[in-house]
Structure formats: structure tokens, C-alpha cells
Amino acid sequence: MTGQFTQDAPETECLLDSMRQDVIGKPLVRIDALAKATGTATYAAEYPVKDCLEGVLVTAPFARGRITGIDIDTCLACDGVVAVIDNEKLIARCAQGTAGEAPVQEVRKVAYWGQPFALVVAETFEQARDASKHLKITIQDDDLSDIPCDPQAVEPENQQYSSQGDLPHAMTEAPHSVDAKFTTAGHASAAMEPHAAIAQWDGQTLTVHASLQMLNYNISELADAVGLEENQVRIVSRFVGGGFGSKLGISAETVAASLAAMQLKRPVRVAMSRQQVFQCVMRRSETSQRMRLAAGKDGTLQGFGHEALVSNLPDEQFAEPVLQSSEFLYAGDNRLLTLDLARVHRMTAGSVRAPGEAVGMPTLEVAMDMLAEACSIDPVELRLKNIPDRHPMKGTPFSSHKLAECLQQGAEAFGWDSGLRKPRQRREGEWWIGTGMASAARVHNIAKAKARVTLNPDGTALVESDMTDLGTGTYTILGQIAGEMLGLDPSNVLVDLGDTRLPRGPGSGGSWGAASIASAVYVACKAIREKLTKYANVTEGELNLKDGGVEGGASFAQLLGDKELREEGHYEPGDIEDDYVAAGFGAYFAEVRVNAFTGETRVNRMTGAFGFGRVLNERTARSQCQGGMVWSIGAALTEALHFDPRDGHLVNCDLAEYHVPVNRDVPELEVIMVEERDPAASPIQAKGIGELGMCGGAAAIANAIYNACGARVRDFPITPDRVVACMPD
Ligand code: MOS
């Protein structure tokens, strides 16, 4: 049986508000917490498989050209080597700009340094790794002295252009204006768990334990890459140690392990080294951006311009959507938004941790700080003044909007001083101290999702989907949704995820996971409740379920005898998507200290206030917000991919050289959740939350640095050398 729900209009009534179990929103501990903390959660590479061969990927040591010959003989003669797989299917692209498609690249054409082109398979990992060093290739280079890997040096293609009114005119007429250029560095999507897969082929079915985000798409991508039908492929990803976008599409190690297992008729494991993860998987594009803001005397925006240049490989479609929230965040009649794309030979640029806003919002929010100063207005006040009623270009209404509340509640909790702001007002020893703030915004995405729910007469339930949990808490919130809807303690709900044999979920990406899959579980539970009304002989409104049965009445065993109730919930976003602008909003406040001599910045404290619809679990939601704020600190101060201009290779390809914030860099992070109901966002009235926490936070830190020491740095990350260079004398 199936419950089907396509959302074409706002759902103002949500059953979750009238249920009796009272578990939704509660800060339940993750149901997989103990397994993870004790190391018993089995990740892809750890799956116990007998007689498993080990594969090591071999990657291109040059950034552009062709491999004209591979001499495998020396390699094959090495101890323990079973095979060298170098057929053309292996060169399926290893990164994934757009989920849902994985075209195979031309045979042995190399487009970036580190691109995998062969797999060495041996009895042990050490043998495979050693032999991989003996694989000899001959290369036909294009001119190596002229590798286009600098986005500034090539003619870009326009990807997006929208204009309204006359921005240049508004800029000349306005009493106050800001015209500033910014750059942001490329970011890595290397998550904690390196990419890995174990493939098994029994002659009929290919079973792969992999670390992937979107099994619903990955199954077709993998089937396509290895030449099988979807029903011959099974992918299992029960635990995923973070994705950050790098596991959205099918990946090189999964395809390589599968091809090898099918050819050799033995299980094959391929795990990327940390360096390979950095070199092969998606990067976030570096950007250069120009912000133009024009305002009246009182700070009301009259002109808004945001122009950006990003990069990607030749033929890749993805362009970092830098302007995504700039389209609707602030008012201003005269608008110009443009996005250009330069073709360069660096690894594929794709979706990485809040694609778009993660780098677009910080520049916008620094420009707003500059405008506040130009207008002599408090920066919070400037933002409050410029919140539009509707989408400034399309005229569509917002589904719900909590920016004002977030700004106000965040300011109050932080103790924001709204007096006139001047840099270099507070000094403690070597340190300048200052504060800064910024808005947060991130589009709300939602996706088609299916889930199966079974209510057993013994008062337990089973929730099933191929949905993944990247460590975000998906298992836990689905237990809470089913528990709430069916009157069960969540500990009596078994949640089974990450297996393509189960109904197709939405996958985890773009912050759509929780709202989408929870809506499917909600729809399935509604269908079960409908059946229960017949058993209990009451109407839906009278069906109060709690603790394994009708509240104060029959248990499920008494009601159902030995019959289980099973329903699939199909949720699909319908026409409503075009009727509203749906986004999460928020505000950040930061206090920093900047060393007057070295330019070193430390974050003293940080507050974030966020509005993203219904909170499904107070603890996991808070963790998502905190995680985003940690990334904001990295984007502000340390994170940057560095490419060698001579040969295009990534220089900092491990977590020692690619700097993310560690414990000592992160102060107490205060999170305020401004809860709301968003009836147009999803039937459970929840919005995406995973990425919101890093959409603008870097600007709060940049603005605090300026307030502290007077250095207005417009290049991210704001490293000590850049602070020193911009420090006033
Ligand atoms: Mo996300 S960057 O869509 O995994």
C-alpha cells in the first residue's frame, strides 16, 4: 500500500503538532551514537569480506594531455599483483558536478593533475601500493608551460545574467555607495572518512559497500558506468563519515572496485589515500567577486550589484552558484547579477559545503558592513531596513522569513552594542579586540522521497529507505517522526537506511535530506494512521496514540492481533516550488582579537541565530548549526586550496597543510534556534538546515577584524599576512 503526497499548496495543518507521544523536536541522543563512539559502526572499507583483493588507484602526474601508452609488465611482475585495470571505463570522471549524471571521459585524456587512470590490484594493500609506483606511462602533452589553470588568465563564459533598472546610474546618484572587489579561495570537500568501496560480483549481482551520499542516483550511475542493469546492482552505505558534496555522485574508487571485481571474480576493496581524496574529488571553485551597493541617506538600498567569476574543468556544467541568496536577501530596485565561468585544468569544481552562499554571502555581508559605515548606521539596523517583502525581481512571496527575528534575538543574546562603530577602540596588551556581525541565508531545497514504514503488533516499528546518514542525525529524526506519528517511544522504532534494496529516498545533499525523507515517513505514517482509525473505530482527529497503542485504551497487539500494517510514503514537491521563495535565514555575531604585530586573529566568541522551520531534534539541529559556524571560522581565517602555477598540482593535499579549524580555534559557540513553521517548505513544515550555519559567518569575523584593528581585508581566508598588509599605520 502506498500513501502519496504531492505538495502543490502550503500545508497549514501538520499532524505533528497534535500528536501525544511528544518526542518530535526533543534533543534525543543519536541512535547510532554508541556504535560510532565505540568504533562498532561499520564504514565502507571496514566491511568484513573474505578473500578480498586490494586495489590502489594510479593518478595522472600532469594536468593536461594524453596518456598514449601504459606499460603494465613491470607492475604485473611485482609481488602479489593480480591485475592492472586500465580500460576506458575506469576513466569515468571521478567527480560529480551534477548529481544524477556521470558521463565517461575520453580514453586516457587527462584534464587535471591527480586524475585516476588505472587500478593496480594485488593480494595486499602494501603490494598494490608498491606495484602502482612501477606503472610506466608515456605522455603526449599539450604545452605544459601553458596550462590554463589560472581563472583570471582565460576568457570566461557567461553563465547567469539578470538585470533590472540601471545599477550604474543608481551608483552615481546615490548619496552612499560601496564598490568593492573580493576574492575567496577554493575549498576542499575532504570529509573525515576517505572515499572507499568494496565490490563483490557473483556473476549476477554486483554488491558494493561504498561511501556515498545519494544512493538513489548512484545506483543508476554505477550501473551505467560498468554496463549493468540497475536491478543487477546493490549499493550499501549504512554509515558515511561525512560527504561535504564529494560523495554526491558515483566516484572513481567505486567504479574501479566494481570493474575489478567483475573482471577478477573476487571481491576488491579500493580505499583512497588522504592525498588522493584531496587530489581527485571535487573542489569548491575559487571566486573573484565585485559588490556594488547604492543607498539613500537613511541606508535604504537603491542599487544592488553582485558579479562573480568562478571556474571549472572544460565540459563540466557546474558553476558555483555564488549569487543564489543575493537574488532575494535585500531590497534595491536597480539590480545586476552576473556569474562567469573560466575553464581551467584543476580537478572538477562541484557542490562543496553550502555551494554558492558559503562564498557569496561573506562578500555580500562585508560590503553591507562597509555600507553601514558609509551611512553611519548600525549594521544590524541597515539589514533590518532592507529586508524585502517579496523577491525583489520575481515578486514571489517568501514561504516564511525569520531574518529580522534572528538579527534581533542574536544581537540581544550577544550583547551587541548598537552605538556608532569605529575601529581600533579596544586594546588589551598586543591584541586589538572588536566585534562584527553578518546575516545568514541559504536557499531551501527539497526532493522527491520514498520510505516504507511497518507498524508491528508488538508495538515496534520499522522505517526503511535507501536514504543515507552522513553523521547528521537522519537515523534519529526518522525514529522520532515515526514515534511521534504512531505513538511509540523512538527506541522501539528500528530505522534501516543506506541500502538500495529499500525504497528510494532523496539522498543527502543540499540540506534537503531531513525535510524530504522525514516528509516521506510522515506520509507513510499518515496512511498507517488512516488504517488504524478503522481498527479503533474513531476518526483521525480522535485517534490519540501513545506508548504503543491508543492512549488510555487498546494496545497495538489488542488492536491488530497478529497483523502488521505496512505503508510506503511517497513525497514529492509539486507546483509549490515556483510559488514561493523558500530559504533559511539567520544572523551571526562574533568577537575577535587581532594581534597588533603579527596579524593573527583568534575568535573569542560567536553567536548564531537561525530560523529554518520546525526543529525535528533540538540536539542534532544545534550540532548542524555549530558545525556550520566552525566552517565559517575556517572560511574566514584558514581554508584555502593552493595550486602550483608551474604544473597545476594541488600543493596542500592533507589535513596538516589544508587548514580547518581545530578545537583550539573554536570558542564557545552560542546557537539560538528561532523556531517557526513553514507550511510551504514541506508537509512537516521544516526547512533545510545543514548548510545554513556557514552561509555568511565568515563575514561576521571579517567585519570584527575590521572593527578590532582597522584592517579591511577583502581576500578570504584572512591570513595574518593579509591583516598586516591592510593594517592602518
Ligand atoms: Mo552538499 S555540498 O550538496 O553534499
XYZ file of C-alpha atoms and ligand atoms in Angstrom:
733
model
C 0.000 0.000 0.000
C 1.129 3.494 -0.739
C 0.457 6.925 0.617
C 1.192 9.557 -1.981
C 1.558 13.250 -1.349
C 2.494 15.918 -3.854
C 2.756 19.342 -2.337
C 1.085 21.961 -4.514
C -0.016 24.351 -1.768
C 1.025 25.317 1.764
C 0.196 22.704 4.408
C -1.042 24.808 7.253
C -2.162 21.823 9.324
C 0.515 19.375 10.371
C -0.349 16.355 12.487
C 2.988 16.592 14.302
C 1.568 19.482 16.335
C -1.313 17.439 17.766
C 0.312 14.069 18.490
C 0.564 12.715 22.018
C 3.919 10.979 22.174
C 5.698 14.343 22.416
C 9.083 13.326 21.079
C 9.382 15.499 17.997
C 11.885 18.310 18.434
C 13.266 16.765 21.627
C 17.066 16.609 21.976
C 17.298 12.831 21.627
C 20.796 11.385 21.554
C 21.667 9.906 18.139
C 20.647 6.284 17.983
C 23.961 5.477 16.297
C 25.997 7.463 18.819
C 27.195 4.470 20.844
C 28.156 2.486 17.739
C 30.175 5.412 16.454
C 31.794 6.288 19.755
C 32.824 2.668 20.328
C 34.037 2.060 16.786
C 31.483 -0.626 16.007
C 29.740 1.319 13.247
C 30.972 -0.351 10.060
C 32.126 2.070 7.365
C 32.583 1.067 3.717
C 36.229 -0.036 3.883
C 35.675 -1.936 7.137
C 33.025 -4.286 5.886
C 34.291 -7.840 6.558
C 34.696 -9.662 3.239
C 36.629 -12.916 2.736
C 39.369 -13.231 0.083
C 39.247 -9.554 -0.659
C 41.808 -8.168 -3.087
C 43.170 -4.675 -2.602
C 43.201 -2.051 -5.322
C 45.225 1.147 -5.450
C 44.283 3.912 -7.865
C 47.028 5.352 -10.034
C 46.648 9.008 -10.826
C 47.966 11.301 -13.547
C 51.128 13.211 -12.648
C 50.319 16.049 -15.058
C 47.437 18.448 -15.544
C 46.571 18.274 -19.224
C 47.325 15.968 -22.112
C 47.037 12.339 -23.122
C 48.361 9.041 -21.899
C 49.476 7.337 -25.100
C 50.803 4.142 -23.583
C 50.712 2.203 -20.333
C 53.414 -0.384 -19.764
C 51.929 -2.774 -17.243
C 54.565 -5.536 -17.440
C 56.900 -4.296 -14.690
C 53.952 -3.645 -12.475
C 52.423 -7.074 -13.135
C 55.708 -8.741 -12.245
C 55.661 -7.233 -8.746
C 54.911 -9.472 -5.759
C 51.272 -10.239 -5.206
C 49.951 -8.273 -8.161
C 46.869 -9.839 -9.713
C 45.882 -7.331 -12.364
C 46.221 -3.848 -13.699
C 42.880 -2.451 -14.757
C 43.260 0.349 -17.231
C 40.262 0.076 -19.512
C 38.438 3.155 -20.634
C 35.520 2.757 -18.241
C 37.841 3.405 -15.363
C 38.347 6.921 -16.520
C 34.730 7.636 -15.676
C 35.032 11.014 -14.154
C 35.811 10.854 -10.517
C 33.987 13.962 -9.538
C 30.395 14.887 -9.848
C 29.261 18.386 -10.564
C 25.667 17.384 -11.075
C 24.189 14.527 -9.125
C 22.433 12.114 -11.406
C 24.823 12.003 -14.309
C 28.293 10.545 -14.693
C 29.449 10.710 -18.274
C 32.547 8.744 -19.129
C 35.514 10.825 -20.222
C 37.505 10.198 -23.358
C 40.007 7.380 -23.226
C 43.122 8.369 -21.314
C 42.619 12.031 -21.834
C 43.836 13.772 -18.725
C 42.178 17.009 -17.672
C 43.672 17.586 -14.226
C 46.630 16.614 -12.095
C 45.662 13.637 -9.928
C 43.003 12.205 -12.248
C 42.801 8.401 -11.754
C 43.561 6.373 -14.887
C 44.360 2.853 -13.673
C 43.892 0.471 -10.778
C 46.570 -1.896 -9.544
C 45.074 -4.932 -7.812
C 47.106 -7.163 -5.501
C 46.680 -9.608 -2.648
C 47.607 -6.982 -0.072
C 47.325 -3.232 0.074
C 51.091 -2.788 0.508
C 51.785 -4.894 -2.587
C 49.296 -2.919 -4.630
C 50.682 0.404 -3.439
C 54.262 -0.630 -4.154
C 53.428 -2.008 -7.600
C 51.479 1.130 -8.505
C 54.778 3.024 -8.360
C 56.105 0.804 -11.150
C 53.371 1.519 -13.662
C 55.097 3.242 -16.576
C 53.221 5.609 -18.835
C 54.071 7.607 -21.893
C 52.543 11.012 -22.141
C 51.687 13.258 -25.014
C 51.431 16.699 -23.527
C 49.802 19.757 -24.745
C 52.142 22.609 -23.985
C 52.928 22.081 -20.316
C 54.285 25.587 -19.984
C 50.858 26.906 -20.849
C 48.399 25.044 -18.639
C 45.333 27.191 -18.239
C 44.906 26.806 -14.525
C 44.587 30.456 -13.580
C 40.938 31.553 -13.889
C 41.993 35.196 -14.289
C 44.039 34.356 -17.361
C 41.326 32.839 -19.556
C 38.306 34.308 -21.317
C 35.266 33.302 -19.239
C 31.829 32.138 -20.384
C 28.740 33.857 -19.006
C 26.512 31.523 -17.005
C 23.957 33.819 -15.489
C 22.897 37.376 -16.182
C 19.983 39.232 -14.689
C 19.446 42.924 -14.674
C 16.714 45.279 -13.551
C 16.672 49.071 -13.658
C 20.014 50.853 -14.031
C 22.661 49.978 -11.459
C 25.464 52.254 -12.769
C 23.060 55.187 -12.703
C 21.912 54.328 -9.176
C 25.568 54.156 -8.110
C 26.284 57.706 -9.352
C 23.074 59.176 -7.955
C 23.096 57.567 -4.519
C 24.327 59.584 -1.526
C 26.162 56.484 -0.263
C 27.710 53.660 -2.194
C 30.158 50.793 -1.938
C 32.046 49.321 -4.880
C 34.443 46.623 -3.739
C 36.252 43.614 -5.121
C 36.758 40.386 -3.252
C 38.383 37.020 -3.723
C 37.693 33.728 -1.994
C 39.926 30.667 -2.089
C 38.965 27.232 -3.341
C 37.856 24.760 -0.662
C 38.290 21.012 -0.300
C 35.432 18.575 0.148
C 37.597 16.078 2.012
C 35.453 14.602 4.752
C 36.645 12.622 7.769
C 36.122 9.238 6.089
C 38.288 8.843 2.975
C 36.452 7.517 -0.085
C 36.340 3.734 -0.160
C 34.426 0.848 -1.710
C 34.337 -2.939 -1.546
C 32.782 -4.591 -4.603
C 31.581 -8.191 -4.896
C 30.351 -9.860 -8.090
C 28.566 -13.210 -8.003
C 28.006 -13.399 -11.749
C 24.504 -11.981 -11.371
C 24.606 -9.150 -8.908
C 27.176 -6.501 -8.140
C 27.123 -5.646 -4.444
C 29.124 -2.626 -3.405
C 29.745 -1.269 0.073
C 30.585 2.326 -0.597
C 30.695 5.739 0.982
C 28.156 7.745 -0.979
C 25.546 10.425 -0.319
C 22.909 9.795 -2.988
C 22.223 6.088 -3.413
C 19.000 6.877 -5.308
C 21.122 8.303 -8.148
C 24.353 6.436 -7.512
C 22.739 3.108 -8.417
C 21.979 4.245 -11.970
C 25.349 5.961 -12.293
C 27.181 2.804 -11.250
C 25.059 0.513 -13.412
C 25.747 2.808 -16.333
C 29.483 3.021 -15.653
C 30.010 -0.752 -15.527
C 27.417 -1.747 -18.134
C 24.823 -3.465 -15.938
C 21.106 -3.001 -15.399
C 20.056 -1.266 -12.197
C 18.426 -4.430 -10.906
C 21.840 -6.124 -11.050
C 23.385 -3.559 -8.735
C 23.105 -3.159 -4.982
C 24.847 -0.357 -3.084
C 25.100 -0.311 0.692
C 26.140 2.813 2.627
C 24.891 2.454 6.178
C 27.399 4.816 7.710
C 29.042 7.664 5.869
C 31.796 9.612 7.586
C 30.824 12.947 6.089
C 30.371 13.848 2.459
C 30.637 17.629 2.065
C 29.462 17.163 -1.526
C 32.368 14.913 -2.534
C 30.210 11.779 -2.347
C 27.131 13.129 -4.155
C 27.911 11.355 -7.406
C 29.442 7.981 -8.188
C 33.173 8.097 -7.612
C 36.390 6.666 -9.063
C 37.058 4.142 -6.292
C 33.526 2.706 -6.551
C 33.699 2.275 -10.316
C 37.251 0.908 -10.137
C 36.466 -1.634 -7.415
C 33.372 -2.753 -9.340
C 35.166 -3.199 -12.669
C 37.972 -5.114 -10.973
C 35.606 -7.387 -9.027
C 33.651 -8.194 -12.193
C 36.807 -8.919 -14.173
C 38.642 -10.894 -11.487
C 35.592 -12.582 -9.937
C 36.879 -11.849 -6.471
C 35.918 -9.101 -4.028
C 38.025 -5.967 -4.420
C 38.494 -3.120 -1.999
C 39.657 0.320 -3.103
C 40.292 2.987 -0.478
C 41.681 6.351 -1.449
C 44.619 7.742 0.448
C 44.045 11.087 2.095
C 46.172 12.722 -0.602
C 44.082 11.121 -3.328
C 40.913 12.397 -1.696
C 42.273 15.928 -1.906
C 43.566 15.494 -5.454
C 40.670 13.603 -7.056
C 37.393 14.654 -5.511
C 35.503 17.847 -6.035
C 36.809 21.232 -5.091
C 34.863 24.350 -4.402
C 35.807 26.898 -7.032
C 37.855 29.893 -6.021
C 35.932 33.076 -6.794
C 36.537 36.705 -7.570
C 33.602 38.973 -6.932
C 32.549 42.580 -7.247
C 29.884 44.006 -4.963
C 28.146 47.273 -5.695
C 25.654 48.746 -3.242
C 23.910 52.094 -3.575
C 21.873 53.551 -0.726
C 19.860 56.611 0.195
C 20.779 58.853 3.138
C 18.948 56.589 5.576
C 20.602 53.439 4.246
C 17.713 52.210 2.105
C 19.186 50.208 -0.757
C 18.543 51.613 -4.218
C 21.069 49.559 -6.138
C 22.399 46.054 -5.697
C 25.109 44.517 -7.863
C 26.876 41.205 -7.423
C 29.194 39.919 -10.148
C 31.255 36.772 -9.780
C 33.831 34.726 -11.641
C 34.250 31.034 -10.859
C 35.970 28.150 -12.619
C 35.570 24.548 -13.666
C 37.106 21.960 -15.965
C 36.307 22.119 -19.681
C 32.921 20.447 -20.371
C 31.736 20.441 -16.757
C 28.346 22.076 -16.245
C 28.506 23.125 -12.624
C 29.215 26.761 -11.805
C 29.491 27.667 -8.108
C 26.108 29.413 -7.573
C 27.605 32.433 -5.828
C 24.557 34.671 -6.378
C 21.967 32.255 -5.031
C 20.909 34.246 -1.971
C 21.931 37.638 -3.360
C 18.913 37.320 -5.614
C 16.454 37.817 -2.768
C 18.159 38.701 0.514
C 17.994 42.503 0.296
C 15.843 45.092 -1.423
C 17.035 47.564 -4.087
C 15.270 48.364 -7.351
C 18.311 48.637 -9.595
C 19.943 45.258 -9.772
C 22.669 43.495 -11.684
C 23.707 39.898 -11.066
C 26.219 38.137 -13.264
C 28.098 34.859 -12.995
C 31.006 33.970 -15.289
C 32.853 30.683 -15.584
C 36.506 30.213 -16.562
C 37.678 26.851 -17.923
C 40.784 25.684 -16.099
C 42.648 22.441 -15.555
C 42.073 21.871 -11.870
C 40.027 18.956 -10.536
C 36.260 19.168 -11.027
C 34.544 22.032 -9.279
C 31.274 20.935 -7.725
C 28.973 21.232 -4.767
C 31.004 21.612 -1.601
C 29.512 22.505 1.805
C 26.854 25.129 1.068
C 27.697 25.688 -2.595
C 27.133 29.319 -3.523
C 26.291 31.025 -0.272
C 29.375 29.770 1.561
C 31.466 32.162 -0.544
C 28.822 34.539 -1.918
C 27.348 35.565 1.423
C 30.651 36.562 3.103
C 31.444 39.097 0.373
C 27.917 40.498 0.343
C 27.964 40.827 4.111
C 31.347 42.566 4.216
C 30.046 45.010 1.597
C 26.993 45.619 3.814
C 29.328 46.390 6.716
C 31.178 48.882 4.524
C 27.860 50.454 3.554
C 26.752 50.703 7.188
C 29.948 52.606 7.905
C 29.458 54.858 4.874
C 25.896 55.647 6.010
C 26.829 55.893 9.717
C 24.169 53.339 10.544
C 24.361 50.380 12.860
C 24.971 47.273 10.716
C 22.028 45.411 12.285
C 19.784 48.378 11.592
C 20.980 48.537 7.956
C 19.942 44.944 7.403
C 16.581 45.346 9.150
C 15.836 48.324 6.899
C 16.483 46.376 3.742
C 14.527 43.151 4.195
C 12.261 42.947 1.141
C 8.595 41.968 1.331
C 8.909 39.788 -1.740
C 11.569 38.516 -4.128
C 12.977 41.812 -5.436
C 12.996 40.664 -9.066
C 10.369 37.934 -9.407
C 7.846 39.375 -6.976
C 7.119 35.979 -5.414
C 6.384 35.895 -1.678
C 8.615 34.232 0.909
C 7.371 30.935 2.319
C 8.405 32.197 5.742
C 11.078 34.616 6.830
C 12.876 34.955 10.152
C 15.782 37.258 9.310
C 14.506 40.152 11.433
C 13.882 37.919 14.445
C 17.314 36.299 14.063
C 19.015 39.699 13.857
C 17.185 40.946 16.939
C 17.483 37.841 19.081
C 21.102 37.271 18.075
C 22.032 40.879 18.863
C 20.400 40.684 22.246
C 21.986 37.367 23.220
C 25.420 38.521 22.079
C 25.152 41.886 23.784
C 25.584 43.822 20.550
C 26.390 47.495 21.135
C 24.414 49.406 18.543
C 26.203 52.699 19.142
C 28.260 54.351 16.399
C 31.058 51.968 15.434
C 34.677 52.940 14.993
C 37.662 50.631 14.518
C 40.552 50.395 16.989
C 38.644 51.255 20.128
C 39.700 48.415 22.416
C 43.185 47.143 23.050
C 44.393 44.546 25.542
C 48.163 44.186 25.503
C 49.187 43.144 21.995
C 45.611 42.483 20.958
C 43.016 44.645 19.302
C 39.503 43.495 20.245
C 36.464 44.046 18.057
C 33.018 42.775 17.133
C 31.234 42.182 13.853
C 28.028 40.736 12.531
C 26.504 39.371 9.335
C 23.267 37.886 8.052
C 22.882 34.241 7.059
C 20.804 32.987 4.162
C 20.590 29.712 2.308
C 18.014 28.516 -0.198
C 15.749 25.699 0.968
C 15.894 22.641 -1.274
C 13.576 19.661 -1.137
C 13.491 16.440 -3.145
C 11.276 13.520 -4.042
C 11.471 10.755 -1.423
C 10.096 7.330 -0.635
C 10.096 5.459 2.669
C 8.405 2.309 3.967
C 7.020 2.131 7.468
C 5.839 -1.056 9.182
C 3.901 -0.970 12.426
C 4.177 -4.305 14.227
C 1.542 -5.551 16.644
C 4.176 -5.826 19.382
C 4.451 -2.053 19.492
C 7.606 -1.718 17.440
C 8.004 -0.149 14.030
C 10.423 -0.343 11.142
C 11.373 2.593 8.889
C 13.157 1.720 5.629
C 14.725 3.776 2.864
C 17.945 3.930 0.863
C 18.452 7.363 2.432
C 21.935 7.978 3.844
C 23.010 9.489 7.171
C 26.233 11.455 6.776
C 26.565 11.879 10.508
C 23.840 14.497 10.572
C 21.297 12.544 12.629
C 18.969 11.185 9.937
C 18.508 7.822 11.680
C 17.460 9.578 14.853
C 14.982 12.087 13.435
C 13.225 9.393 11.394
C 12.732 7.374 14.583
C 11.279 10.498 16.141
C 8.866 11.199 13.249
C 7.570 7.610 13.237
C 7.481 7.544 17.048
C 5.503 10.769 17.192
C 3.025 9.766 14.485
C 2.459 6.211 15.696
C 2.618 6.718 19.447
C 5.851 4.841 20.036
C 8.920 5.515 22.065
C 11.611 6.143 19.422
C 13.680 3.347 20.989
C 11.011 0.978 19.648
C 11.459 2.215 16.092
C 14.152 0.462 14.046
C 15.458 2.694 11.270
C 17.118 0.859 8.387
C 18.859 3.092 5.847
C 21.580 3.119 3.214
C 20.683 0.093 1.075
C 19.399 0.355 -2.486
C 17.143 -2.659 -1.882
C 14.969 -0.272 0.132
C 12.621 2.404 -1.241
C 14.389 5.329 -2.934
C 15.000 8.210 -0.598
C 16.153 11.702 -1.537
C 19.818 11.143 -0.664
C 21.772 13.570 1.491
C 22.804 16.793 -0.213
C 21.922 20.453 -0.500
C 20.484 20.352 3.035
C 17.351 18.678 1.638
C 17.789 15.328 3.381
C 15.921 15.732 6.648
C 12.875 17.626 5.394
C 12.474 15.379 2.332
C 12.840 11.931 3.878
C 11.001 12.920 7.069
C 8.105 14.048 4.858
C 8.026 10.602 3.203
C 7.979 8.901 6.618
C 5.254 11.328 7.706
C 3.155 10.428 4.641
C 3.619 6.685 5.291
C 2.642 7.114 8.955
C -0.443 9.100 7.968
C -1.521 6.188 5.774
C -0.993 3.770 8.677
C -2.979 6.037 10.968
C -5.825 6.039 8.455
C -5.988 2.260 8.678
C -5.775 2.407 12.448
C -8.839 4.647 12.612
C -10.830 1.711 11.202
C -9.397 -0.748 13.718
C -10.066 1.680 16.569
C -13.367 2.820 15.092
C -12.617 6.511 15.541
C -11.950 9.472 13.252
C -8.402 10.685 12.559
C -8.976 13.622 14.903
C -9.881 11.233 17.707
C -7.001 8.825 17.155
C -4.671 9.576 20.041
C -1.717 7.200 20.038
C 0.799 6.943 22.836
C 3.218 4.367 24.238
C 2.332 1.532 21.873
C -1.407 1.854 21.440
C -4.447 4.031 21.787
C -3.947 6.466 24.640
C -5.740 5.040 27.673
C -7.101 2.199 25.511
C -6.168 -0.805 23.425
C -2.550 -1.673 22.722
C -1.499 -2.337 19.123
C -1.448 -6.066 19.956
C -5.065 -5.881 21.055
C -5.998 -3.747 18.077
C -4.153 -5.608 15.351
C -3.934 -9.200 16.586
C -1.011 -10.614 14.616
C -1.407 -8.299 11.647
C 1.260 -5.749 10.823
C 0.470 -2.518 8.992
C 2.875 -1.560 6.240
C 2.763 1.542 4.046
C 5.093 3.279 1.653
C 5.108 7.043 1.796
C 5.820 8.886 -1.441
C 6.538 12.545 -1.063
C 7.073 14.874 -3.972
C 7.447 18.645 -4.081
C 4.815 19.838 -6.549
C 3.903 23.162 -8.139
C 4.553 24.996 -4.910
C 8.244 25.228 -5.710
C 7.685 28.128 -8.108
C 5.162 29.963 -5.962
C 7.430 30.898 -3.070
C 10.994 31.832 -2.254
C 11.894 29.340 0.447
C 15.087 29.905 2.411
C 16.579 29.604 5.843
C 17.790 32.834 7.441
C 19.958 33.788 10.343
C 22.448 36.173 11.876
C 25.982 35.824 13.233
C 27.772 37.916 15.822
C 31.463 37.487 16.532
C 34.072 38.939 18.822
C 37.696 38.547 17.758
C 41.110 39.617 18.894
C 43.766 40.541 16.353
C 47.430 40.658 17.219
C 48.696 44.161 16.510
C 52.132 42.873 15.447
C 51.555 39.508 13.774
C 48.037 39.975 12.399
C 46.949 36.684 13.936
C 43.199 36.511 14.526
C 41.541 34.486 17.261
C 37.760 34.204 17.597
C 36.815 34.986 21.209
C 33.140 34.136 20.990
C 30.431 33.714 18.405
C 26.637 33.690 18.442
C 24.396 32.411 15.653
C 20.623 32.750 15.492
C 18.874 30.702 12.821
C 15.322 30.240 11.550
C 14.757 27.136 9.449
C 11.218 25.996 10.114
C 10.334 23.216 12.511
C 13.128 21.798 14.633
C 12.976 17.992 14.397
C 15.613 17.290 17.050
C 16.978 20.067 19.179
C 20.340 18.368 19.634
C 21.102 17.332 16.062
C 19.796 20.681 14.736
C 22.056 22.574 17.120
C 25.005 20.417 16.069
C 24.347 21.284 12.435
C 24.335 24.998 13.257
C 27.517 24.707 15.310
C 29.232 22.699 12.591
C 28.376 25.386 10.059
C 29.767 28.073 12.349
C 33.006 26.099 12.691
C 33.264 26.042 8.880
C 32.627 29.793 8.918
C 35.727 30.206 11.051
C 37.693 28.104 8.558
C 36.372 30.018 5.546
C 37.194 33.293 7.290
C 40.685 32.520 8.518
C 42.357 29.416 7.150
C 40.753 27.285 4.428
C 42.398 27.528 1.003
C 43.399 25.162 -1.780
C 46.808 26.084 -3.204
C 47.748 25.048 -6.739
C 51.279 25.124 -8.101
C 51.198 27.544 -11.051
C 54.006 25.614 -12.785
C 52.244 22.279 -13.258
C 48.775 22.725 -11.801
C 49.114 20.243 -8.947
C 47.384 20.739 -5.619
C 50.079 21.600 -3.096
C 48.270 21.172 0.211
C 46.621 17.794 -0.039
C 46.315 16.626 3.541
C 44.779 17.861 6.778
C 48.129 19.085 8.065
C 48.541 21.543 5.199
C 44.892 22.233 4.405
C 43.892 24.162 7.498
C 40.489 23.594 9.039
C 39.597 24.947 12.471
C 40.577 22.617 15.295
C 39.487 22.629 18.911
C 41.784 25.483 19.905
C 40.443 27.662 17.087
C 36.807 27.302 18.077
C 35.450 29.191 21.088
C 32.133 28.613 22.823
C 29.529 28.791 20.051
C 26.128 30.026 21.102
C 23.237 28.853 18.928
C 19.742 30.300 19.098
C 17.091 28.483 17.133
C 14.286 30.802 16.148
C 11.687 28.145 15.607
C 8.895 28.661 13.125
C 6.506 26.650 10.986
C 6.949 26.877 7.240
C 3.826 25.411 5.631
C 5.149 25.928 2.101
C 8.563 24.339 2.688
C 7.421 20.773 3.387
C 4.396 18.969 4.827
C 6.228 18.717 8.142
C 6.869 22.493 7.942
C 10.631 22.071 8.239
C 13.346 23.570 6.047
C 16.924 22.659 5.271
C 19.427 23.437 7.981
C 22.678 21.564 7.346
C 24.466 24.273 5.397
C 22.836 27.441 6.744
C 25.392 27.765 9.534
C 28.232 28.564 7.155
C 26.390 30.960 4.842
C 27.788 34.328 5.847
C 29.546 33.592 9.137
C 32.955 34.370 7.656
C 31.804 37.970 7.163
C 30.960 38.397 10.856
C 34.602 37.508 11.563
C 35.948 39.713 8.750
C 33.850 42.621 9.999
C 35.028 42.019 13.561
C 38.648 42.099 12.361
C 37.996 45.490 10.784
C 36.287 46.751 13.924
C 39.161 45.475 16.045
C 42.191 46.749 14.135
C 41.012 48.715 11.100
C 42.233 46.168 8.535
C 39.532 45.750 5.880
C 40.682 42.535 4.235
C 38.706 41.574 1.146
C 40.527 38.372 0.309
C 39.445 35.168 2.036
C 40.917 33.473 4.001
C 42.050 36.403 6.119
C 45.515 35.125 6.946
C 47.903 37.084 9.227
C 49.970 38.387 6.295
C 46.853 39.894 4.721
C 45.813 41.505 8.003
C 49.254 43.035 8.443
C 49.219 44.340 4.870
C 45.853 46.079 5.410
C 46.554 47.338 8.928
C 46.480 51.162 9.165
C 49.798 52.709 10.266
Mo 26.135 19.013 -0.350
S 27.720 20.176 -0.852
O 25.001 19.216 -1.567
O 26.669 17.469 -0.084
